[in-house]
Amino acid sequence: MKYLKFFFVFFFSFSLNAKTLKLPEVVSEYVCNTKFIMGATVLETRTFQGKNKKRIDTVIQNVPQSVIIDYGKQTATWVWVKTSSYLSVPLKKENQENLKKATNITRLDKIKSDYIRGFEVDVYKLKLNLPDGTTEESTRWITKHGITLKEVGFIQGKEGKIHFYSEFSNVKIFKQDDRLFEVPEGFKIGSFINRKSGFYSLIHRM
């Protein structure tokens, strides 16, 4: 569960920077399939990136669910299709600011340009210190749109070293329909049980 939280830090990430070291920012709207592997944990999603909004569809503990992030309103909304319910919570701005301050890129090298899944990418080697005191070293394949199509690396901390891998596939770049980021009509506010399912508790702490 601890390392699954890292997935959400990665997925909800903004452009990490440390003075002169900065990763490319995402500048296009897109939709894609994603796979994130950390140790024995595997999470697959369908992700929609809109203008200042993001939606992630996945299944966790056999529960199909979506989370819709509205960065303008600073809210995260969970949607459970099976129960026609939803739950909205505010993003913790203080936590986001602390993450920006605490995440420190200590190395960022562009090593080459390449092509992957039909996209031209720049390949970066990077090392950064994460807020929980661990260190990440990874290689990222980033498109000209700022989309990380692939990342391979490891996190080193007191508990040892754990390897991770992420990839985006079936990437299509086009303007997303605003209705994707809305709660379906007729859905009701979820119950306490809904709040405890899936990844609610993870992002609620972010």
Short mmCIF file of C-alpha atoms in Angstrom, two decimals:
data_model
loop_
_atom_site.label_atom_id
_atom_site.label_comp_id
_atom_site.label_asym_id
_atom_site.label_seq_id
_atom_site.Cartn_x
_atom_site.Cartn_y
_atom_site.Cartn_z
CA MET A 1 0.00 0.00 0.00
CA LYS A 2 2.88 2.37 0.77
CA TYR A 3 4.30 2.01 -2.72
CA LEU A 4 0.88 2.20 -4.34
CA LYS A 5 0.71 5.73 -2.97
CA PHE A 6 3.83 6.51 -5.02
CA PHE A 7 1.78 5.69 -8.11
CA PHE A 8 -0.62 8.50 -7.32
CA VAL A 9 2.20 10.95 -6.68
CA PHE A 10 3.47 9.97 -10.13
CA PHE A 11 0.07 10.08 -11.77
CA PHE A 12 -1.12 13.33 -10.29
CA SER A 13 2.26 14.94 -10.74
CA PHE A 14 2.89 18.38 -11.98
CA SER A 15 6.24 19.37 -13.51
CA LEU A 16 8.83 18.65 -10.84
CA ASN A 17 11.61 21.19 -10.62
CA ALA A 18 14.55 22.27 -8.52
CA LYS A 19 15.77 25.69 -9.52
CA THR A 20 17.43 24.98 -12.89
CA LEU A 21 16.35 21.33 -13.23
CA LYS A 22 12.92 20.86 -14.76
CA LEU A 23 11.05 18.14 -16.63
CA PRO A 24 8.94 19.04 -19.68
CA GLU A 25 5.35 20.02 -18.90
CA VAL A 26 2.34 18.32 -20.49
CA VAL A 27 0.99 20.71 -23.14
CA SER A 28 -1.62 18.56 -24.94
CA GLU A 29 -4.87 16.81 -24.13
CA TYR A 30 -4.83 13.05 -24.63
CA VAL A 31 -6.27 9.64 -23.78
CA CYS A 32 -4.29 6.44 -23.16
CA ASN A 33 -4.06 3.08 -21.43
CA THR A 34 -1.57 2.85 -18.59
CA LYS A 35 0.22 0.13 -16.67
CA PHE A 36 2.16 0.74 -13.48
CA ILE A 37 4.19 -2.03 -11.84
CA MET A 38 5.96 -1.65 -8.51
CA GLY A 39 7.29 -4.81 -6.91
CA ALA A 40 4.36 -7.25 -6.94
CA THR A 41 1.77 -4.49 -7.36
CA VAL A 42 0.25 -3.99 -10.82
CA LEU A 43 -2.27 -1.24 -11.59
CA GLU A 44 -3.83 -0.73 -15.02
CA THR A 45 -5.95 2.28 -15.94
CA ARG A 46 -7.57 4.22 -18.74
CA THR A 47 -6.55 7.87 -18.43
CA PHE A 48 -8.10 10.98 -19.94
CA GLN A 49 -6.11 14.24 -19.74
CA GLY A 50 -8.11 17.38 -20.42
CA LYS A 51 -7.39 21.04 -19.92
CA ASN A 52 -6.62 21.34 -16.21
CA LYS A 53 -8.59 18.14 -15.59
CA LYS A 54 -7.81 14.42 -15.45
CA ARG A 55 -9.91 11.27 -15.24
CA ILE A 56 -8.58 7.83 -14.32
CA ASP A 57 -10.70 4.68 -14.78
CA THR A 58 -9.55 1.50 -13.06
CA VAL A 59 -10.57 -1.55 -11.02
CA ILE A 60 -9.25 -1.97 -7.47
CA GLN A 61 -10.23 -4.83 -5.19
CA ASN A 62 -12.79 -5.88 -7.85
CA VAL A 63 -14.47 -2.47 -7.66
CA PRO A 64 -14.70 -0.55 -10.98
CA GLN A 65 -14.23 3.13 -10.25
CA SER A 66 -13.15 6.46 -11.68
CA VAL A 67 -11.51 9.45 -10.12
CA ILE A 68 -11.89 12.88 -11.72
CA ILE A 69 -9.36 15.53 -10.76
CA ASP A 70 -10.28 19.17 -11.35
CA TYR A 71 -7.16 21.24 -10.74
CA GLY A 72 -9.04 24.50 -11.26
CA LYS A 73 -11.62 23.71 -8.57
CA GLN A 74 -9.03 21.75 -6.54
CA THR A 75 -11.34 18.75 -6.14
CA ALA A 76 -11.15 14.99 -6.57
CA THR A 77 -14.39 13.14 -7.36
CA TRP A 78 -14.78 9.37 -7.14
CA VAL A 79 -17.46 7.75 -9.28
CA TRP A 80 -18.77 4.20 -8.69
CA VAL A 81 -20.81 3.02 -11.68
CA LYS A 82 -22.18 -0.15 -10.06
CA THR A 83 -23.84 1.78 -7.25
CA SER A 84 -24.55 4.96 -9.29
CA SER A 85 -22.81 7.01 -6.61
CA TYR A 86 -20.04 9.56 -6.27
CA LEU A 87 -18.02 11.40 -3.65
CA SER A 88 -16.15 14.70 -4.00
CA VAL A 89 -13.39 15.89 -1.67
CA PRO A 90 -11.09 18.92 -1.80
CA LEU A 91 -7.49 18.38 -2.80
CA LYS A 92 -5.18 19.31 0.03
CA LYS A 93 -3.39 22.34 -1.36
CA GLU A 94 -0.96 22.35 1.56
CA ASN A 95 0.12 18.79 0.74
CA GLN A 96 0.59 19.67 -2.93
CA GLU A 97 2.74 22.67 -2.05
CA ASN A 98 4.79 20.60 0.40
CA LEU A 99 5.31 17.98 -2.31
CA LYS A 100 6.61 20.62 -4.72
CA LYS A 101 9.02 21.94 -2.12
CA ALA A 102 10.19 18.55 -0.85
CA THR A 103 10.70 16.87 -4.22
CA ASN A 104 14.18 17.78 -5.34
CA ILE A 105 15.70 16.80 -8.69
CA THR A 106 19.42 16.34 -8.18
CA ARG A 107 20.23 15.00 -11.63
CA LEU A 108 18.51 15.49 -15.00
CA ASP A 109 20.34 14.47 -18.18
CA LYS A 110 18.88 14.23 -21.67
CA ILE A 111 20.79 11.26 -23.07
CA LYS A 112 19.27 10.86 -26.54
CA SER A 113 16.22 11.21 -28.80
CA ASP A 114 14.29 8.17 -29.96
CA TYR A 115 10.96 6.92 -31.33
CA ILE A 116 8.50 4.84 -29.32
CA ARG A 117 4.96 3.81 -30.28
CA GLY A 118 5.01 6.24 -33.19
CA PHE A 119 6.07 9.26 -31.12
CA GLU A 120 9.35 11.13 -31.11
CA VAL A 121 10.65 11.18 -27.54
CA ASP A 122 13.53 12.57 -25.54
CA VAL A 123 15.10 10.10 -23.12
CA TYR A 124 16.09 11.46 -19.70
CA LYS A 125 18.09 10.02 -16.84
CA LEU A 126 16.97 11.50 -13.59
CA LYS A 127 17.54 11.27 -9.87
CA LEU A 128 15.32 12.92 -7.31
CA ASN A 129 14.70 13.02 -3.57
CA LEU A 130 11.10 12.25 -2.63
CA PRO A 131 9.18 13.82 0.30
CA ASP A 132 9.24 10.60 2.37
CA GLY A 133 13.05 10.56 2.44
CA THR A 134 13.50 7.98 -0.33
CA THR A 135 15.46 8.49 -3.54
CA GLU A 136 14.27 7.70 -7.06
CA GLU A 137 16.54 6.98 -10.02
CA SER A 138 14.87 6.40 -13.36
CA THR A 139 14.90 6.71 -17.11
CA ARG A 140 11.94 8.43 -18.76
CA TRP A 141 10.84 8.52 -22.40
CA ILE A 142 8.99 11.85 -22.82
CA THR A 143 7.20 13.05 -25.97
CA LYS A 144 7.34 16.57 -27.38
CA HIS A 145 3.90 17.00 -25.78
CA GLY A 146 5.40 16.35 -22.33
CA ILE A 147 3.79 12.90 -21.98
CA THR A 148 5.92 10.24 -20.26
CA LEU A 149 5.31 7.15 -22.40
CA LYS A 150 7.62 4.92 -20.39
CA GLU A 151 9.56 5.01 -17.15
CA VAL A 152 11.91 2.42 -15.66
CA GLY A 153 13.70 2.82 -12.36
CA PHE A 154 13.92 2.11 -8.67
CA ILE A 155 13.26 3.74 -5.32
CA GLN A 156 15.87 3.41 -2.58
CA GLY A 157 15.01 3.90 1.08
CA LYS A 158 15.37 2.49 4.57
CA GLU A 159 13.31 -0.54 3.56
CA GLY A 160 15.69 -1.32 0.69
CA LYS A 161 15.34 -0.98 -3.07
CA ILE A 162 12.16 -1.58 -5.06
CA HIS A 163 11.97 -1.46 -8.85
CA PHE A 164 9.09 0.06 -10.81
CA TYR A 165 7.95 0.27 -14.41
CA SER A 166 5.25 2.36 -16.07
CA GLU A 167 4.05 2.64 -19.64
CA PHE A 168 1.41 4.49 -21.64
CA SER A 169 -0.06 2.70 -24.67
CA ASN A 170 -2.70 3.41 -27.30
CA VAL A 171 -1.99 7.13 -26.83
CA LYS A 172 -4.24 9.45 -28.84
CA ILE A 173 -3.77 13.20 -28.70
CA PHE A 174 -6.90 15.28 -29.22
CA LYS A 175 -9.20 17.60 -27.28
CA GLN A 176 -11.22 15.68 -24.69
CA ASP A 177 -14.98 15.99 -24.34
CA ASP A 178 -15.83 18.01 -21.21
CA ARG A 179 -18.57 15.50 -20.37
CA LEU A 180 -15.89 12.93 -19.50
CA PHE A 181 -15.07 14.99 -16.42
CA GLU A 182 -18.65 15.29 -15.15
CA VAL A 183 -20.58 13.03 -12.75
CA PRO A 184 -23.33 11.20 -14.71
CA GLU A 185 -26.83 12.56 -14.22
CA GLY A 186 -28.83 10.78 -11.53
CA PHE A 187 -25.82 9.64 -9.46
CA LYS A 188 -26.13 10.18 -5.70
CA ILE A 189 -23.55 10.96 -3.02
CA GLY A 190 -21.85 7.75 -1.91
CA SER A 191 -22.20 6.03 1.43
CA PHE A 192 -19.54 5.56 4.10
CA ILE A 193 -18.77 2.13 2.61
CA ASN A 194 -17.98 3.72 -0.75
CA ARG A 195 -15.59 6.10 0.94
CA LYS A 196 -13.54 3.20 2.28
CA SER A 197 -13.28 1.33 -1.03
CA GLY A 198 -10.55 1.56 -3.64
CA PHE A 199 -8.04 4.39 -3.57
CA TYR A 200 -10.19 6.99 -1.78
CA SER A 201 -8.03 7.01 1.34
CA LEU A 202 -4.80 7.39 -0.65
CA ILE A 203 -5.70 10.57 -2.51
CA HIS A 204 -7.67 11.96 0.44
CA ARG A 205 -4.30 12.23 2.20
CA MET A 206 -2.70 13.98 -0.77
#
